[in-house]
Coordinates of C-alpha atoms in Angstrom, one line a residue:
Chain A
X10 CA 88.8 112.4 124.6
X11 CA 91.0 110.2 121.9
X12 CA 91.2 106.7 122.9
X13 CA 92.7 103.4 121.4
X14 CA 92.3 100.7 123.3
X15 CA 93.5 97.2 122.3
X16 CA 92.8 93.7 122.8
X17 CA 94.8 91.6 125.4
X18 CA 97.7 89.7 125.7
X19 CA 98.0 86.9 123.4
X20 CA 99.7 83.7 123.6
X21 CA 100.3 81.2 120.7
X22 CA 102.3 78.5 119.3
X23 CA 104.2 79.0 116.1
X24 CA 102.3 78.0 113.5
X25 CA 98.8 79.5 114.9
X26 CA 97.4 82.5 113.5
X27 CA 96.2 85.6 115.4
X28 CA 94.4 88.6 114.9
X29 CA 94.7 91.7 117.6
X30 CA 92.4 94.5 117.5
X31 CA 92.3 98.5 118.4
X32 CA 89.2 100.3 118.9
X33 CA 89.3 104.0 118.6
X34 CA 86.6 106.3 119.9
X35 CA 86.7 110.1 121.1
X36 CA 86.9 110.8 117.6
X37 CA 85.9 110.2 113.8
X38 CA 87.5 106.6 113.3
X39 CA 87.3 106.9 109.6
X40 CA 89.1 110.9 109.3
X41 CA 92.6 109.4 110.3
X42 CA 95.3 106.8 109.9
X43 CA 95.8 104.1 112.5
X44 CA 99.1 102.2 112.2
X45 CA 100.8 99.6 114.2
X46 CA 104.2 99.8 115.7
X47 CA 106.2 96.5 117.0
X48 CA 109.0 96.9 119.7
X49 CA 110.5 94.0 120.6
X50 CA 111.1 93.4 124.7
X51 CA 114.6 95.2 125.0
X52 CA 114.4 96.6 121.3
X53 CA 113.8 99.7 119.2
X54 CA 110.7 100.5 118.1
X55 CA 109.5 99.5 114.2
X56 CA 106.8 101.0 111.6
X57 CA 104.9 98.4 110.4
X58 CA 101.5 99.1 108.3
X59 CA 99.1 101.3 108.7
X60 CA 95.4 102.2 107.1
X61 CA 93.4 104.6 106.1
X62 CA 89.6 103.5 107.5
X63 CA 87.9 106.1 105.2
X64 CA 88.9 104.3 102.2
X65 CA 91.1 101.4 103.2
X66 CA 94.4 102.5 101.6
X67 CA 96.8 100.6 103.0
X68 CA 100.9 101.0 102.9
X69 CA 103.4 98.4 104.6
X70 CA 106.8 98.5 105.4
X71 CA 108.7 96.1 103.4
X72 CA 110.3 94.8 106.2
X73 CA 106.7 93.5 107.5
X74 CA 105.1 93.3 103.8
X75 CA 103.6 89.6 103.5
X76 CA 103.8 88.9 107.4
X77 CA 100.8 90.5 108.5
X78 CA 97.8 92.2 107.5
X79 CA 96.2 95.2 108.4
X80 CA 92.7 96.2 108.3
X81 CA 89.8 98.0 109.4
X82 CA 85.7 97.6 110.5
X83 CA 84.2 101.3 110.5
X84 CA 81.1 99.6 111.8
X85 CA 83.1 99.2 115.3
X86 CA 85.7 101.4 114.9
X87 CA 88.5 99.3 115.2
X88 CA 91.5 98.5 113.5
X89 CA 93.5 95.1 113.2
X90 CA 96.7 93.3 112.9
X91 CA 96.8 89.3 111.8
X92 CA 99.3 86.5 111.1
X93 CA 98.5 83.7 109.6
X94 CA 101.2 82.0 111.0
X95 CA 103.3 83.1 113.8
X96 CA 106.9 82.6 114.7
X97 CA 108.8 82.8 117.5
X98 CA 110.2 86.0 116.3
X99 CA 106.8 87.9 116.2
X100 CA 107.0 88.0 120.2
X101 CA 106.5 91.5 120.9
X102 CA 104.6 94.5 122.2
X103 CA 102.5 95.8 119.8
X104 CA 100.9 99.3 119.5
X105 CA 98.5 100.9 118.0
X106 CA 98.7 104.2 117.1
X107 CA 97.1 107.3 115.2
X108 CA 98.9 109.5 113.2
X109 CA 98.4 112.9 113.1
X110 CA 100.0 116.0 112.4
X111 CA 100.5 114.8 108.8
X112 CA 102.5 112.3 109.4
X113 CA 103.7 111.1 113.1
X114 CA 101.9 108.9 116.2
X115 CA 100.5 110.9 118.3
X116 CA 97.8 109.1 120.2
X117 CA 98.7 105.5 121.3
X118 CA 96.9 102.2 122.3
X119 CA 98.1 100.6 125.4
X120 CA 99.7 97.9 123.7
X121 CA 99.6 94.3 123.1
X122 CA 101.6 92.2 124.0
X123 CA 101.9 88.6 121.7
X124 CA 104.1 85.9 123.0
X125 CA 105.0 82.8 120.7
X126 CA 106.3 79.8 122.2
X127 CA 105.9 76.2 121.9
Chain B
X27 CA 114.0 102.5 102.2
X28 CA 115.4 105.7 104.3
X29 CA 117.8 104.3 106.7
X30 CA 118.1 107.2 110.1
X31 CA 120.8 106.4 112.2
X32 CA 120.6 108.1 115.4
X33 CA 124.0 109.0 117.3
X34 CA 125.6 108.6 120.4
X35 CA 123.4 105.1 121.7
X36 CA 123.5 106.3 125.2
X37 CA 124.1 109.6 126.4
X38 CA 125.3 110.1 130.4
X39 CA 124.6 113.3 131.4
X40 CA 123.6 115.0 135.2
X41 CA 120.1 117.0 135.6
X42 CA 120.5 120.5 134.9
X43 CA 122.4 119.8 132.2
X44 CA 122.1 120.2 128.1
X45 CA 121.4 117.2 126.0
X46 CA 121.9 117.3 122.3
X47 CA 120.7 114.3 120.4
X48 CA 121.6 113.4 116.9
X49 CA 119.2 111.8 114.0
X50 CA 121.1 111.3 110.8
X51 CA 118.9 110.4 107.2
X52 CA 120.3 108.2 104.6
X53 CA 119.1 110.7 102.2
X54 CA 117.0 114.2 102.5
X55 CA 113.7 114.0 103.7
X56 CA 111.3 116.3 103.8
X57 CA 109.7 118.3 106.4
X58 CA 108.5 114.7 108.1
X59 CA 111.5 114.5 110.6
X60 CA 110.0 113.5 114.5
X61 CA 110.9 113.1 117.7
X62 CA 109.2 110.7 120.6
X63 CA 110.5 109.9 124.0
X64 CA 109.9 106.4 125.3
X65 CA 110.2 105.4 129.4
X66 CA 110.5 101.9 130.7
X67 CA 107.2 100.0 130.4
X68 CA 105.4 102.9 128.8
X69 CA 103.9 103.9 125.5
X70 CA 105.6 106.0 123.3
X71 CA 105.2 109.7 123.9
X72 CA 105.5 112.3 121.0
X73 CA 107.6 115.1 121.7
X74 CA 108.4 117.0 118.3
X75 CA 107.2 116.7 114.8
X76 CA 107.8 118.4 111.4
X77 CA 111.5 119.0 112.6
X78 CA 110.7 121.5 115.3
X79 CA 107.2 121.7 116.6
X80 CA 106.4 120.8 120.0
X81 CA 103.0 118.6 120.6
X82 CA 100.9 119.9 122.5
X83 CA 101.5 119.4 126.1
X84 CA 105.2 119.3 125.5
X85 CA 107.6 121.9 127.9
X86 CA 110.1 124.5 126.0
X87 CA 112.8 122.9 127.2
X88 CA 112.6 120.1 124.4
X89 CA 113.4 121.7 120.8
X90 CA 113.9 120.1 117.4
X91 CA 116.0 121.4 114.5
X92 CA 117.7 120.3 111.1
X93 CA 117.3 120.0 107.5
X94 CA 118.0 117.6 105.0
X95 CA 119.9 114.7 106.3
X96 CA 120.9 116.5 109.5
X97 CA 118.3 116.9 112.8
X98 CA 118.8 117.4 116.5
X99 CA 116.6 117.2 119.6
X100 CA 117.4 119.5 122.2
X101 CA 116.7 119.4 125.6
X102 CA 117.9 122.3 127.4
X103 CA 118.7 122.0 130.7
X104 CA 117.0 118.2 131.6
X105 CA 115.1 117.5 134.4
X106 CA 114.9 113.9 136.1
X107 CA 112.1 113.3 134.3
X108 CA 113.9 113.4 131.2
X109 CA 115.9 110.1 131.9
X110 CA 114.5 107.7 128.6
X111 CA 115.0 106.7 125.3
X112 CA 114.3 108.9 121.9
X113 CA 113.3 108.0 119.1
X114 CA 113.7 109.6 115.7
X115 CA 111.4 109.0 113.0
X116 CA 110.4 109.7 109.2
X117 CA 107.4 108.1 107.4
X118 CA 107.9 104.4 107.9
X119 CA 111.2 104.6 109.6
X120 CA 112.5 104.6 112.6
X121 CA 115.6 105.2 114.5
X122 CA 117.4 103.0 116.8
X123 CA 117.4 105.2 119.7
X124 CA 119.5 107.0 122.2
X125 CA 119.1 106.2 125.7
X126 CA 119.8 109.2 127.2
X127 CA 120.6 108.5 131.1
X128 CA 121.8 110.2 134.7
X129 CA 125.7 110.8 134.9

């Protein structure tokens, strides 16, 4: 069975950095793209980045280009997401997800939620 | 960037009845046109992909068609479980959703 499970709910002052996590297993971690989706509480969803793990091609959405990072440890099968410095404004659920089908999510991690706040 | 704009933002209809949701591209895209359906504190469920093919798991009553700029999800005759919000989505967009809920 496909599973993505990711880390816990984080929460940070703006300034801090972060990193959240998504470990996939049920599968071959490094045969498909992960990418991570934000929603903010109330809001639409939003493609942000996603990876390839068997190569580590990468491919952002400008709108989250520069913000975070993506990126990938085959060893553990997990994927992750970091700031280097939050803002209030990166308060959101964020999923993990793996795309299949050529091109859209269809297994998804829990979610994480990250609340900034000083 | 493609920009999809998806049209009307809620949608009040009774069970039973048909539901016809719209998904509109700033320019054509290819064959990369999908659907998800989204409840209140749940993840993100995929209902349609590549225009119009179900995922697996997902009942007939939920179709998908279009081309070019122009796609529609269909939900035939909707059931209570049906109440949420959709989501279109191509490559690294997404739409802005259409709540669909009970009349």
């Amino acid at each position: 069975e496909v599973q993505l499970v990711q880390s816990g709910a984080e929460m940070k002052k703006p300034g801090e950095s972060l990193t959240i996590s998504c470990q996939g297993s049920g599968y071959t971690f490094t045969s498909y793209w992960i990418g991570w989706v934000r929603q903010v509480p109330g809001e639409g969803l939003e493609w942000m980045a996603i990876i390839y793990p068997g190569d580590g091609d990468t491919t952002y959405s400008p709108s989250f280009q520069g913000q975070v990072t993506i990126s990938a440890d085959n060893s553990i099968s997990t994927a992750y997401l970091q700031w280097s410095s939050l803002k209030a404004s990166d308060t959101a659920m964020y999923y993990c997800a793996r795309r299949d089908f050529g091109d859209p999510f269809y297994y998804w991690g829990q979610g994480t939620l990250v609340t900034v706040s000083s | 960037e493609i920009v999809l704009t998806q049209s009307p933002a809620t949608l009040s209809l009774s069970p039973g009845e048909r539901a016809t949701l719209s998904c509109r591209a700033s320019q054509s895209v290819s064959t990369y046109l999908a659907w998800y359906q989204q409840k209140p504190g749940q993840t993100p469920r995929l209902l349609i992909y590549d225009i119009s093919n179900r995922a697996p798991g997902i009942p007939a009553r939920f179709s998908g068609s279009g081309s070019g700029t122009d796609f529609t999800l269909t939900i035939s005759s909707l059931e209570p479980e049906d109440f949420a919000v959709y989501y279109c989505q191509h490559r690294s967009n997404f739409g802005g959703g259409t709540k669909l809920e009970i009349k």
